[in-house]
């Protein structure tokens, strides 16, 4: 009997974490929070932002405030069947939604989480991919092998199929028109899934709408084209995917009554939204005959008005990141009036037979943002005609997602860092820790904890792969799995360098293995053992990228033998957010070796910085801002001024010889600092200075605060005060710094 009231209390607690609306029942936030957010998003004044992105990475195994709350309350079940189901799925359901491929998607997820933390009214729109992005197997002889596992959206916590308020029991649907060559209309239909990005204190959230075209009503070719993220099987499929995103934005907002006056394009993939908005603008002016009546200058005038609502972030100077579609092919997709708009706004002087969607995004916006100071110069060089309106808002990462448990415990133990979860700016106080013995000792212990975790993960993986040799046809990717005996594992006290990101040729994953003899000799002569831990996927159609993975695998044995077993190179297959989080905290230095200036920002190095892990990097992207004259890590490589010649991605112009030489020159100094006696003073100072100098800058709270000044939203005075506080430490667009 004594248990009963407790049970009731638990049900009460669960019920207070539930919200109901005509769209469905949602778990993790209270009714009051739900109503507040929805009121902000649907208010007439339109003071919210709709954020449009082809991919969003926000896996629940790296940030899960609702699950944390359940665990803290000690609740795992309920007598009420619906609450019981919520509790169980949130505690044990699958954590991953396979709709990201790399940095762009992770940035989107981190941004939405910071919107939620800072209580900024925002809606996100992306696509729902039934097949998702591929999973990676790696075989030592074949290299990367792609496969697509099934995933169960219905079982995935925090994902809800929205209900149609007008037709109870039916899913809410939107329609998106496609056209053929004769302007015959073909409708694509999508149902809407909603994922809630709930903030750490469970008092605000950002709804993320995923458009699911995989329903029977949609034509077969649409269903097929919507299945796989970045399906590149044909140019037509790519163009359809972009349209499935962009042309659905207005219908989605209408279906949800969302009134945002500001649309943020996270890269140009969703830019087809402006075609729709221009047509609506002209329709309002000229009525239903707008297509016949509008002259070219009416269209460009309408584009100017639409541009007032668009904020655009360009993420890369690399060609693969930009969409260009042949005019001939686009006849099959867009209406003839849409072609008229494209001819005026998406012209491509280099390729007159194509529409250039980046050019259109560049033209139709009121603010264009690059993702670092250096990238601003690069973008201005690439688009001189738009140079004036291009500004910099340097990327960040969501610090609560990327801080390891051991490091979070350390930060909690020092009152100087009080409130670090709400305001990463307080890490500016960490500079004093350089002289604080207690902090240094604790920091070193936290580092060891995280390294032990990573190394034991790798060692278990090596053993598992060895066992699989007998059970599967996959040949283990790592040389160490083929070795028997004591030396076939990694040791945590050995200096460990991490490298993980998409395998793309400009990122030069193999750069430091350019001269294995030289690398091995340095390690042997000085008796400085090193672990190299690598991970990353190459896009299935990127043959040179896949070849880089093979090169890494092929270097393992040679490096091991030439260094007499002192250098061990391991590849972890199937890179994802979970592996990323373990790696950035568990290694002793984070390596980044792109060809400057092609890495627009890069964010994995920022994740390392949050954990006090120094970077060893080419002075490119964010590192040009985060290096602080060597106080936070090391730089190497050629630092030419930005010009169009340096932007070449040609294999012969990737500067392998120069930049690897530069790496070998700085490596002894790095190893010496790590292997120094008495708590490695110089290394630890760099580690602590990452907290003091880089965490206050390279977080998404600061980043969204800067974006807010581009959006110009009118928010409550409390929110505005908070946001001003977050952005006062740094201005990406100004050279002089206050930190
Ligand atoms: C952070 C992250 C990336 C992006 O890393 P970059 O350094 O920006 O290339 C890619 N994939 C995953 C899984 C990540 O967590």
XYZ file of C-alpha atoms and ligand atoms in Angstrom:
754
model
C 0.000 0.000 0.000
C 2.813 2.379 0.795
C 3.937 2.238 -2.817
C 0.698 3.595 -4.130
C 1.123 7.327 -3.552
C 4.598 7.097 -5.018
C 3.140 5.498 -8.122
C 0.615 8.259 -8.437
C 3.355 10.827 -8.057
C 5.293 9.191 -10.839
C 2.294 9.294 -13.113
C 1.815 12.899 -12.170
C 5.429 13.658 -12.986
C 5.116 11.932 -16.354
C 1.866 13.686 -17.118
C 3.493 17.044 -16.402
C 5.982 16.170 -19.148
C 3.250 15.618 -21.716
C 1.557 18.082 -24.038
C -1.468 17.569 -26.248
C -2.613 19.562 -29.240
C -4.753 18.889 -32.315
C -1.483 17.805 -33.988
C -0.799 15.019 -31.499
C 0.516 14.198 -28.050
C 4.156 14.940 -27.324
C 6.470 13.917 -24.527
C 9.277 15.793 -22.823
C 7.741 19.218 -22.281
C 4.807 20.508 -20.281
C 1.572 21.744 -21.821
C 2.537 25.264 -20.815
C 5.861 25.081 -22.620
C 4.220 23.602 -25.703
C 1.583 26.328 -25.773
C 4.147 29.096 -25.284
C 6.350 27.893 -28.143
C 3.388 27.395 -30.454
C 2.049 30.828 -29.614
C 5.401 32.366 -30.553
C 5.518 30.461 -33.843
C 1.985 31.307 -34.930
C 1.712 34.920 -33.706
C 0.658 37.449 -36.346
C 3.817 39.487 -35.896
C 5.905 36.675 -37.429
C 8.826 37.149 -35.021
C 10.307 33.696 -35.468
C 12.680 32.013 -37.884
C 12.074 29.031 -40.153
C 15.338 27.176 -40.679
C 15.680 25.105 -43.846
C 18.283 22.370 -44.155
C 18.814 19.292 -46.310
C 20.184 17.396 -43.299
C 19.909 17.646 -39.523
C 22.132 15.665 -37.156
C 20.890 15.538 -33.583
C 21.299 11.964 -32.393
C 19.881 11.220 -28.989
C 22.835 9.166 -27.842
C 24.932 12.323 -27.453
C 22.358 14.752 -26.014
C 19.139 13.598 -24.344
C 17.752 15.969 -21.730
C 14.371 14.196 -21.542
C 15.958 10.817 -20.882
C 18.225 12.455 -18.293
C 15.174 13.836 -16.537
C 13.492 10.429 -16.453
C 16.622 8.865 -15.052
C 16.947 11.567 -12.429
C 13.332 11.024 -11.382
C 13.946 7.282 -11.363
C 10.887 6.628 -13.511
C 10.878 3.785 -15.989
C 7.218 2.803 -16.194
C 3.673 3.894 -15.520
C 0.256 2.403 -14.864
C -1.106 4.569 -17.682
C -0.389 2.733 -20.972
C 0.399 5.875 -22.975
C 2.750 7.272 -20.313
C 4.312 3.848 -19.913
C 5.049 3.713 -23.612
C 6.596 7.202 -23.565
C 8.798 6.370 -20.588
C 9.989 3.114 -22.111
C 10.731 4.454 -25.580
C 12.557 7.456 -24.178
C 14.706 5.262 -21.949
C 15.454 2.417 -24.325
C 14.279 3.317 -27.844
C 16.666 3.763 -30.796
C 18.766 6.902 -30.641
C 19.609 7.634 -34.226
C 17.819 9.186 -37.165
C 19.974 8.659 -40.263
C 19.460 12.064 -41.834
C 22.902 13.614 -41.764
C 26.088 12.969 -43.668
C 28.541 15.311 -42.020
C 29.332 18.757 -40.711
C 26.437 20.595 -42.369
C 23.838 18.406 -40.666
C 25.570 18.389 -37.293
C 25.782 22.169 -37.419
C 22.039 22.320 -38.149
C 21.289 20.103 -35.142
C 23.609 22.061 -32.858
C 22.019 25.319 -34.050
C 18.484 24.116 -33.274
C 19.571 22.962 -29.827
C 21.040 26.390 -29.116
C 17.874 28.085 -30.407
C 15.998 25.985 -27.850
C 18.490 26.728 -25.057
C 18.292 30.474 -25.805
C 14.473 30.337 -26.185
C 14.463 31.671 -29.721
C 11.218 30.841 -31.554
C 12.230 28.675 -34.500
C 10.851 25.960 -36.733
C 13.120 23.689 -38.757
C 12.207 21.980 -42.032
C 14.127 19.095 -43.565
C 13.461 15.853 -45.435
C 12.655 12.450 -44.012
C 14.752 9.788 -45.731
C 13.306 6.283 -45.512
C 16.682 4.786 -46.365
C 18.638 7.563 -44.694
C 22.348 7.953 -45.197
C 24.418 4.815 -45.588
C 26.182 2.842 -42.858
C 29.812 2.008 -43.429
C 31.563 -1.335 -43.267
C 35.268 -1.407 -43.924
C 37.230 -4.298 -45.372
C 41.009 -4.175 -45.497
C 41.100 -5.253 -49.151
C 37.993 -3.554 -50.521
C 37.939 -0.393 -48.412
C 34.558 1.200 -47.723
C 31.417 -0.899 -48.186
C 28.042 0.872 -48.027
C 24.868 -0.661 -46.700
C 21.550 0.772 -45.618
C 20.023 -0.611 -42.477
C 16.330 -0.300 -41.769
C 15.262 2.141 -39.131
C 11.929 2.344 -37.352
C 10.612 5.889 -37.187
C 7.544 4.685 -35.276
C 9.778 3.335 -32.497
C 12.096 6.312 -32.363
C 11.578 8.501 -29.301
C 10.944 12.218 -29.860
C 9.638 11.549 -33.381
C 5.902 11.961 -33.976
C 3.709 11.632 -37.052
C 1.562 14.775 -37.011
C -2.214 14.415 -37.075
C -4.540 16.450 -39.256
C -6.531 18.750 -36.914
C -9.359 18.838 -39.463
C -9.566 15.049 -39.890
C -8.956 13.300 -36.579
C -7.189 9.974 -37.002
C -5.517 10.979 -40.272
C -1.973 12.199 -40.751
C -1.480 15.828 -41.683
C -0.354 16.105 -45.312
C 0.945 18.745 -47.666
C 1.084 18.864 -51.462
C 3.952 20.015 -53.638
C 3.461 20.508 -57.393
C 5.865 19.176 -60.007
C 5.427 19.742 -63.746
C 6.283 18.017 -66.974
C 7.343 19.584 -70.259
C 3.780 20.545 -71.133
C 3.226 22.206 -67.755
C 0.984 19.347 -66.680
C 0.821 19.269 -62.919
C 1.833 16.187 -60.906
C 1.324 16.359 -57.171
C 3.811 15.056 -54.639
C 2.347 14.402 -51.188
C 4.140 14.343 -47.880
C 3.139 13.496 -44.356
C 4.933 15.364 -41.608
C 7.031 13.945 -38.810
C 7.957 16.204 -35.955
C 11.024 15.846 -33.784
C 11.292 18.050 -30.729
C 14.667 19.557 -29.916
C 14.065 20.129 -26.225
C 16.487 22.290 -24.261
C 18.466 21.225 -21.217
C 15.971 22.607 -18.706
C 12.969 21.231 -20.622
C 11.392 24.673 -20.761
C 11.653 25.433 -24.479
C 11.886 23.441 -27.692
C 12.328 23.784 -31.420
C 10.054 21.646 -33.598
C 11.865 20.002 -36.473
C 9.556 19.002 -39.327
C 10.717 16.111 -41.509
C 8.824 15.807 -44.797
C 8.010 12.219 -45.641
C 7.220 11.744 -49.333
C 7.376 7.961 -49.070
C 3.584 7.593 -48.989
C 1.360 5.785 -51.469
C -0.242 8.978 -52.776
C 3.075 10.270 -54.116
C 4.164 9.155 -57.581
C 6.685 6.332 -57.607
C 9.549 8.486 -58.953
C 9.049 10.982 -56.120
C 9.034 8.255 -53.481
C 12.205 6.834 -54.934
C 13.949 10.215 -55.139
C 13.156 10.978 -51.497
C 14.650 7.807 -50.053
C 18.353 8.481 -49.656
C 20.117 11.589 -48.402
C 22.271 13.088 -51.194
C 21.242 10.429 -53.674
C 23.457 11.279 -56.611
C 22.336 8.540 -58.970
C 21.206 11.172 -61.476
C 21.139 14.918 -61.860
C 17.354 14.673 -62.068
C 17.108 12.914 -58.701
C 19.305 15.581 -57.145
C 17.125 18.350 -58.579
C 13.951 16.612 -57.395
C 15.337 16.304 -53.862
C 16.138 20.010 -53.733
C 12.636 20.838 -54.941
C 11.040 18.446 -52.438
C 12.658 20.540 -49.736
C 12.362 24.092 -51.083
C 8.917 23.963 -52.638
C 7.444 22.424 -49.489
C 8.469 25.211 -47.137
C 5.484 27.517 -47.661
C 2.898 24.672 -47.690
C 4.408 23.303 -44.459
C 4.300 26.663 -42.731
C 0.689 27.148 -43.876
C -0.344 23.701 -42.654
C 1.046 24.522 -39.211
C -0.006 28.212 -39.171
C 3.619 29.182 -38.677
C 4.122 32.870 -39.477
C 7.923 33.388 -39.559
C 8.937 36.497 -41.459
C 12.506 35.238 -41.670
C 13.610 32.137 -43.537
C 17.155 30.911 -42.991
C 18.688 28.810 -45.771
C 21.335 26.549 -44.276
C 23.237 26.186 -47.571
C 21.418 26.698 -50.875
C 19.707 23.290 -51.123
C 16.268 24.654 -50.210
C 16.433 27.803 -52.335
C 13.494 26.691 -54.534
C 11.378 28.268 -51.794
C 12.028 31.675 -53.377
C 10.440 30.550 -56.671
C 7.258 29.870 -54.779
C 7.450 33.152 -52.868
C 8.069 35.205 -56.005
C 5.077 33.584 -57.734
C 2.884 34.344 -54.709
C 4.090 37.922 -54.580
C 3.176 38.439 -58.253
C -0.119 36.643 -57.823
C -1.047 39.095 -55.088
C -0.204 42.009 -57.395
C -1.659 40.834 -60.687
C -4.216 38.212 -59.753
C -4.491 34.881 -61.468
C -3.086 36.181 -64.782
C 0.244 37.106 -63.233
C 2.154 34.713 -65.455
C 1.105 36.525 -68.607
C 1.191 40.020 -67.142
C 4.445 40.084 -65.194
C 7.363 41.543 -67.126
C 10.959 40.663 -66.407
C 11.463 43.698 -64.207
C 8.303 42.805 -62.247
C 9.887 39.454 -61.517
C 13.160 40.980 -60.374
C 11.252 43.524 -58.268
C 9.335 40.680 -56.638
C 12.650 38.904 -56.008
C 13.900 42.030 -54.238
C 10.872 41.991 -51.948
C 11.215 38.265 -51.280
C 14.925 38.742 -50.556
C 13.976 40.842 -47.536
C 12.808 37.649 -45.830
C 15.788 35.435 -46.646
C 18.992 34.954 -44.669
C 21.485 32.664 -46.384
C 24.530 30.832 -45.064
C 27.062 29.559 -47.561
C 29.137 26.708 -46.166
C 31.881 25.800 -48.576
C 33.967 27.025 -51.483
C 34.201 23.438 -52.752
C 32.333 22.777 -56.025
C 30.590 19.578 -54.864
C 28.727 21.656 -52.298
C 26.878 23.709 -54.910
C 23.949 22.833 -57.129
C 23.949 23.450 -60.821
C 21.272 21.831 -62.972
C 20.993 21.636 -66.726
C 18.191 23.760 -68.162
C 17.162 20.924 -70.418
C 16.643 18.557 -67.470
C 14.809 21.137 -65.394
C 12.079 21.274 -68.082
C 10.809 18.004 -66.612
C 10.354 19.371 -63.121
C 9.481 23.039 -63.056
C 6.676 25.049 -64.610
C 7.505 27.276 -67.586
C 6.997 30.346 -65.416
C 9.475 28.943 -62.937
C 11.935 28.708 -65.820
C 11.406 32.398 -66.533
C 12.345 33.213 -62.951
C 15.372 30.936 -63.092
C 16.582 32.539 -66.319
C 16.620 35.889 -64.544
C 18.018 34.809 -61.179
C 19.963 31.586 -61.606
C 22.144 32.444 -64.579
C 25.577 30.921 -64.695
C 28.045 32.764 -66.882
C 30.519 29.901 -66.914
C 27.831 27.374 -67.837
C 25.106 29.139 -69.814
C 23.260 25.858 -70.362
C 22.751 25.442 -66.583
C 20.842 27.010 -63.725
C 23.095 27.791 -60.806
C 21.217 27.527 -57.523
C 24.045 28.997 -55.476
C 23.952 32.066 -57.708
C 20.220 32.351 -57.058
C 20.658 32.040 -53.290
C 23.408 34.675 -53.482
C 21.071 37.078 -55.285
C 17.868 36.559 -53.323
C 18.666 37.303 -49.688
C 19.057 40.226 -47.367
C 22.130 38.807 -45.615
C 24.723 36.324 -46.833
C 26.836 34.746 -44.149
C 30.057 32.864 -44.492
C 31.117 30.531 -41.692
C 34.458 32.005 -40.586
C 36.518 35.166 -41.080
C 38.794 33.503 -43.601
C 35.823 31.999 -45.442
C 34.368 35.489 -45.785
C 37.417 36.539 -47.793
C 37.181 33.333 -49.841
C 33.481 33.877 -50.569
C 34.061 37.501 -51.508
C 36.761 36.326 -53.915
C 34.388 33.800 -55.452
C 31.426 36.179 -55.676
C 32.942 39.647 -56.159
C 29.627 41.080 -57.378
C 28.061 40.322 -53.968
C 31.161 41.086 -51.874
C 29.562 43.955 -49.978
C 26.745 42.013 -48.408
C 28.841 38.971 -47.452
C 29.578 38.913 -43.740
C 31.103 36.376 -41.370
C 29.395 34.501 -38.572
C 31.871 31.911 -37.444
C 30.369 28.493 -36.717
C 30.171 26.952 -33.291
C 29.176 23.715 -31.602
C 26.510 23.001 -28.977
C 28.766 22.699 -25.940
C 26.315 20.553 -23.931
C 26.263 17.981 -26.731
C 30.021 17.695 -27.107
C 31.374 17.934 -23.554
C 32.288 14.525 -22.145
C 30.875 13.372 -18.844
C 34.297 13.432 -17.188
C 34.993 16.968 -18.372
C 31.499 18.136 -17.342
C 32.148 16.778 -13.827
C 35.421 18.675 -13.738
C 33.748 21.948 -14.775
C 31.011 21.402 -12.179
C 33.614 21.106 -9.433
C 34.908 24.677 -9.832
C 32.756 27.643 -8.740
C 34.621 29.898 -11.202
C 32.719 28.055 -13.947
C 29.326 28.243 -12.317
C 26.519 28.472 -14.858
C 28.707 27.131 -17.712
C 25.796 25.107 -19.035
C 23.683 28.209 -19.660
C 26.505 30.529 -20.643
C 29.679 29.100 -22.204
C 31.105 32.633 -21.953
C 32.023 31.920 -18.315
C 34.907 29.780 -19.565
C 36.763 33.069 -20.061
C 37.475 32.661 -16.310
C 39.429 29.477 -16.993
C 42.641 31.384 -17.784
C 43.335 31.523 -14.028
C 43.374 27.733 -13.856
C 46.748 27.637 -15.583
C 48.289 28.330 -12.159
C 45.793 26.284 -10.157
C 47.397 23.001 -9.085
C 44.113 21.381 -8.141
C 42.535 22.169 -11.504
C 45.578 20.887 -13.368
C 45.516 17.595 -11.519
C 41.758 17.170 -12.013
C 42.058 18.117 -15.668
C 44.731 15.506 -16.212
C 42.573 12.887 -14.500
C 39.531 13.763 -16.587
C 41.656 13.453 -19.709
C 42.855 10.020 -18.631
C 39.305 8.884 -18.014
C 38.221 9.904 -21.498
C 41.317 8.401 -23.093
C 40.789 5.106 -21.292
C 37.240 5.011 -22.553
C 38.248 5.585 -26.167
C 41.180 3.201 -26.104
C 39.179 0.388 -24.536
C 36.458 0.941 -27.158
C 39.085 0.618 -29.892
C 40.671 -2.437 -28.309
C 37.335 -4.191 -27.952
C 36.580 -3.362 -31.559
C 39.895 -4.866 -32.672
C 39.139 -8.076 -30.809
C 35.616 -8.231 -32.237
C 36.899 -7.735 -35.760
C 39.380 -10.519 -35.203
C 36.589 -12.860 -34.165
C 34.494 -11.824 -37.154
C 37.272 -12.959 -39.442
C 35.947 -16.461 -38.946
C 32.260 -15.618 -39.086
C 31.865 -13.143 -41.957
C 33.388 -12.435 -45.331
C 34.656 -9.054 -44.132
C 38.410 -8.900 -43.783
C 39.099 -6.803 -40.637
C 40.040 -3.264 -41.612
C 42.832 -2.932 -39.077
C 46.266 -4.471 -39.269
C 46.246 -4.899 -35.480
C 43.295 -7.313 -35.765
C 45.513 -9.531 -37.890
C 48.336 -9.509 -35.351
C 48.312 -11.960 -32.525
C 49.798 -11.460 -29.104
C 50.244 -8.655 -26.648
C 51.048 -5.957 -29.127
C 47.770 -6.115 -30.979
C 46.093 -3.405 -28.909
C 46.552 0.291 -28.088
C 47.845 1.620 -24.786
C 46.151 4.706 -23.256
C 49.333 6.336 -21.958
C 50.638 6.674 -25.508
C 50.198 10.057 -27.223
C 47.041 9.699 -29.310
C 46.195 11.790 -32.352
C 42.632 11.777 -33.709
C 41.362 12.549 -37.184
C 37.729 12.057 -38.195
C 35.540 13.764 -40.758
C 34.021 13.119 -44.168
C 36.591 11.686 -46.541
C 36.777 14.283 -49.227
C 39.935 14.884 -51.240
C 40.482 18.488 -50.132
C 40.566 17.340 -46.493
C 43.685 15.253 -47.264
C 43.200 12.539 -44.611
C 46.395 10.851 -45.804
C 48.581 13.973 -45.664
C 50.675 12.975 -42.658
C 51.455 9.569 -44.184
C 53.029 11.176 -47.231
C 56.508 10.151 -46.024
C 56.119 7.161 -43.722
C 59.877 6.613 -43.461
C 60.397 10.061 -42.065
C 57.460 9.781 -39.663
C 58.586 6.390 -38.376
C 62.169 7.460 -37.964
C 61.231 10.440 -35.830
C 59.147 8.248 -33.558
C 61.805 5.551 -33.202
C 64.782 7.882 -32.724
C 63.162 9.773 -29.871
C 61.330 6.832 -28.362
C 58.003 8.632 -28.600
C 55.215 6.132 -29.361
C 52.077 7.441 -31.066
C 48.545 6.148 -31.683
C 46.716 7.474 -34.721
C 42.942 6.964 -34.637
C 41.077 7.744 -37.854
C 37.409 7.581 -38.880
C 35.088 8.925 -41.558
C 32.820 8.080 -44.457
C 33.226 8.953 -48.119
C 30.094 9.674 -50.185
C 29.268 6.423 -52.059
C 29.774 8.161 -55.410
C 33.052 9.819 -54.389
C 35.646 7.408 -55.788
C 38.696 9.551 -54.890
C 37.302 9.918 -51.354
C 36.901 6.147 -51.020
C 40.408 5.699 -52.340
C 41.704 7.847 -49.461
C 40.176 5.413 -46.960
C 41.944 2.577 -48.730
C 45.226 4.497 -48.579
C 44.880 4.894 -44.804
C 44.248 1.165 -44.412
C 47.184 0.360 -46.638
C 49.533 2.551 -44.576
C 48.926 0.652 -41.338
C 51.319 -2.223 -41.776
C 54.134 -0.177 -43.236
C 53.907 2.390 -40.442
C 53.792 -0.314 -37.786
C 56.770 -2.171 -39.162
C 58.940 0.820 -39.942
C 58.318 2.266 -36.471
C 58.985 -1.148 -34.885
C 55.484 -1.198 -33.479
C 55.721 2.237 -31.863
C 53.254 3.882 -34.245
C 49.829 2.287 -34.492
C 47.224 3.484 -36.957
C 43.640 2.378 -36.405
C 40.507 3.083 -38.454
C 37.096 3.051 -36.698
C 34.316 2.215 -39.197
C 30.910 3.888 -39.408
C 31.753 7.338 -38.068
C 28.793 9.034 -36.386
C 28.067 11.523 -33.606
C 28.629 8.933 -30.880
C 32.074 7.999 -32.166
C 32.853 11.665 -32.768
C 32.051 12.549 -29.169
C 34.180 9.731 -27.802
C 37.089 10.620 -30.075
C 37.206 14.401 -29.575
C 37.368 13.916 -25.799
C 39.542 10.798 -25.740
C 42.475 11.808 -27.936
C 45.366 14.033 -26.862
C 45.374 16.171 -29.993
C 42.939 16.667 -32.852
C 44.371 16.771 -36.344
C 43.009 18.761 -39.266
C 44.912 18.788 -42.547
C 42.775 20.356 -45.301
C 44.142 22.326 -48.184
C 43.893 25.969 -47.162
C 41.575 27.820 -47.793
C 39.066 25.110 -48.740
C 37.902 24.205 -45.218
C 35.354 26.972 -44.737
C 35.065 26.406 -41.006
C 35.330 22.837 -39.717
C 33.658 22.073 -36.419
C 35.138 18.849 -35.046
C 38.159 20.794 -33.765
C 35.783 22.989 -31.743
C 34.338 19.854 -30.150
C 37.873 18.929 -29.072
C 38.402 22.437 -27.668
C 35.299 22.125 -25.450
C 37.065 19.175 -23.837
C 40.370 21.020 -23.558
C 41.975 18.970 -26.330
C 44.475 20.999 -28.388
C 44.334 21.052 -32.186
C 47.137 20.421 -34.634
C 45.843 22.077 -37.753
C 46.432 23.828 -41.017
C 45.643 27.507 -40.428
C 42.310 27.231 -42.192
C 38.628 27.792 -41.369
C 37.925 28.359 -37.684
C 41.521 27.622 -36.656
C 42.669 30.933 -38.129
C 40.576 32.419 -35.291
C 41.140 29.727 -32.669
C 44.921 29.376 -32.826
C 45.735 32.454 -30.715
C 49.439 32.546 -31.625
C 49.987 29.012 -30.462
C 48.447 29.326 -27.011
C 45.796 26.673 -27.800
C 47.609 24.256 -30.093
C 49.781 23.992 -33.161
C 49.590 25.103 -36.769
C 51.378 23.868 -39.853
C 51.264 24.292 -43.599
C 51.490 26.898 -46.288
C 49.684 30.173 -45.536
C 49.249 31.789 -48.920
C 46.960 34.776 -49.258
C 43.554 33.916 -50.666
C 43.237 34.158 -54.428
C 41.355 32.214 -57.077
C 44.401 30.099 -57.866
C 44.591 28.805 -54.298
C 40.990 27.584 -54.589
C 41.971 24.832 -57.003
C 40.872 21.328 -55.997
C 43.003 19.719 -58.682
C 44.955 16.716 -57.325
C 48.236 18.231 -58.528
C 47.597 21.407 -56.607
C 46.806 19.994 -53.187
C 50.278 20.867 -51.818
C 51.006 17.465 -50.289
C 54.785 17.823 -50.302
C 54.918 21.278 -48.709
C 52.310 20.696 -46.034
C 53.424 17.221 -44.946
C 56.972 18.527 -44.612
C 55.661 21.293 -42.402
C 53.846 18.723 -40.234
C 56.977 16.611 -39.741
C 58.842 19.729 -38.655
C 56.458 20.559 -35.805
C 55.748 17.011 -34.630
C 58.846 16.643 -32.356
C 57.868 19.745 -30.400
C 54.362 18.371 -29.899
C 55.569 14.974 -28.715
C 58.081 16.571 -26.417
C 55.416 18.660 -24.753
C 53.165 15.649 -24.216
C 55.904 13.416 -22.848
C 57.331 16.110 -20.548
C 57.623 15.114 -16.873
C 55.597 16.611 -13.969
C 52.134 16.900 -15.463
C 53.400 17.990 -18.908
C 53.192 21.740 -18.076
C 53.201 23.225 -21.587
C 50.755 20.708 -22.969
C 48.384 21.211 -20.052
C 48.583 24.974 -20.400
C 47.486 24.722 -24.023
C 44.707 22.429 -22.936
C 43.439 24.889 -20.327
C 43.804 27.839 -22.684
C 41.409 26.091 -25.068
C 38.772 26.437 -22.381
C 39.628 30.060 -21.719
C 40.100 31.318 -25.266
C 38.092 29.019 -27.529
C 35.032 27.751 -25.661
C 33.581 31.268 -25.164
C 33.781 31.817 -28.933
C 33.205 28.562 -30.772
C 29.840 27.592 -29.343
C 26.450 27.768 -31.074
C 24.939 29.916 -28.302
C 27.254 32.751 -29.384
C 26.662 31.856 -33.039
C 22.862 32.011 -32.859
C 23.143 35.249 -30.909
C 25.053 36.681 -33.858
C 22.506 35.273 -36.319
C 19.769 36.950 -34.349
C 21.217 40.316 -35.253
C 20.821 39.310 -38.933
C 17.264 38.126 -38.398
C 16.302 41.307 -36.591
C 13.570 39.546 -34.582
C 11.745 41.425 -31.863
C 11.803 39.134 -28.848
C 10.960 39.556 -25.182
C 13.260 41.871 -23.256
C 14.489 38.978 -21.123
C 15.476 36.903 -24.169
C 17.070 39.906 -25.840
C 19.137 40.674 -22.742
C 20.346 37.116 -22.573
C 21.248 37.049 -26.225
C 23.102 40.319 -26.068
C 25.100 38.852 -23.207
C 26.064 35.825 -25.279
C 27.291 37.810 -28.250
C 29.169 40.519 -26.411
C 32.405 38.521 -26.143
C 33.044 38.191 -29.845
C 32.107 39.683 -33.186
C 32.941 37.343 -36.044
C 32.829 40.203 -38.486
C 35.355 42.412 -36.702
C 39.022 41.697 -36.532
C 39.759 43.105 -33.108
C 38.770 40.771 -30.317
C 37.744 41.472 -26.793
C 38.851 38.092 -25.486
C 31.424 17.251 -36.185
C 31.164 16.171 -37.130
C 31.489 16.347 -38.484
C 32.105 17.610 -39.013
O 33.492 17.645 -38.792
P 34.413 18.682 -39.566
O 35.616 18.852 -38.754
O 33.629 19.957 -39.662
O 34.688 18.124 -40.903
C 31.210 15.308 -39.353
N 30.657 14.154 -38.919
C 30.347 13.954 -37.626
C 29.730 12.660 -37.212
C 30.594 14.953 -36.688
O 30.265 14.758 -35.401
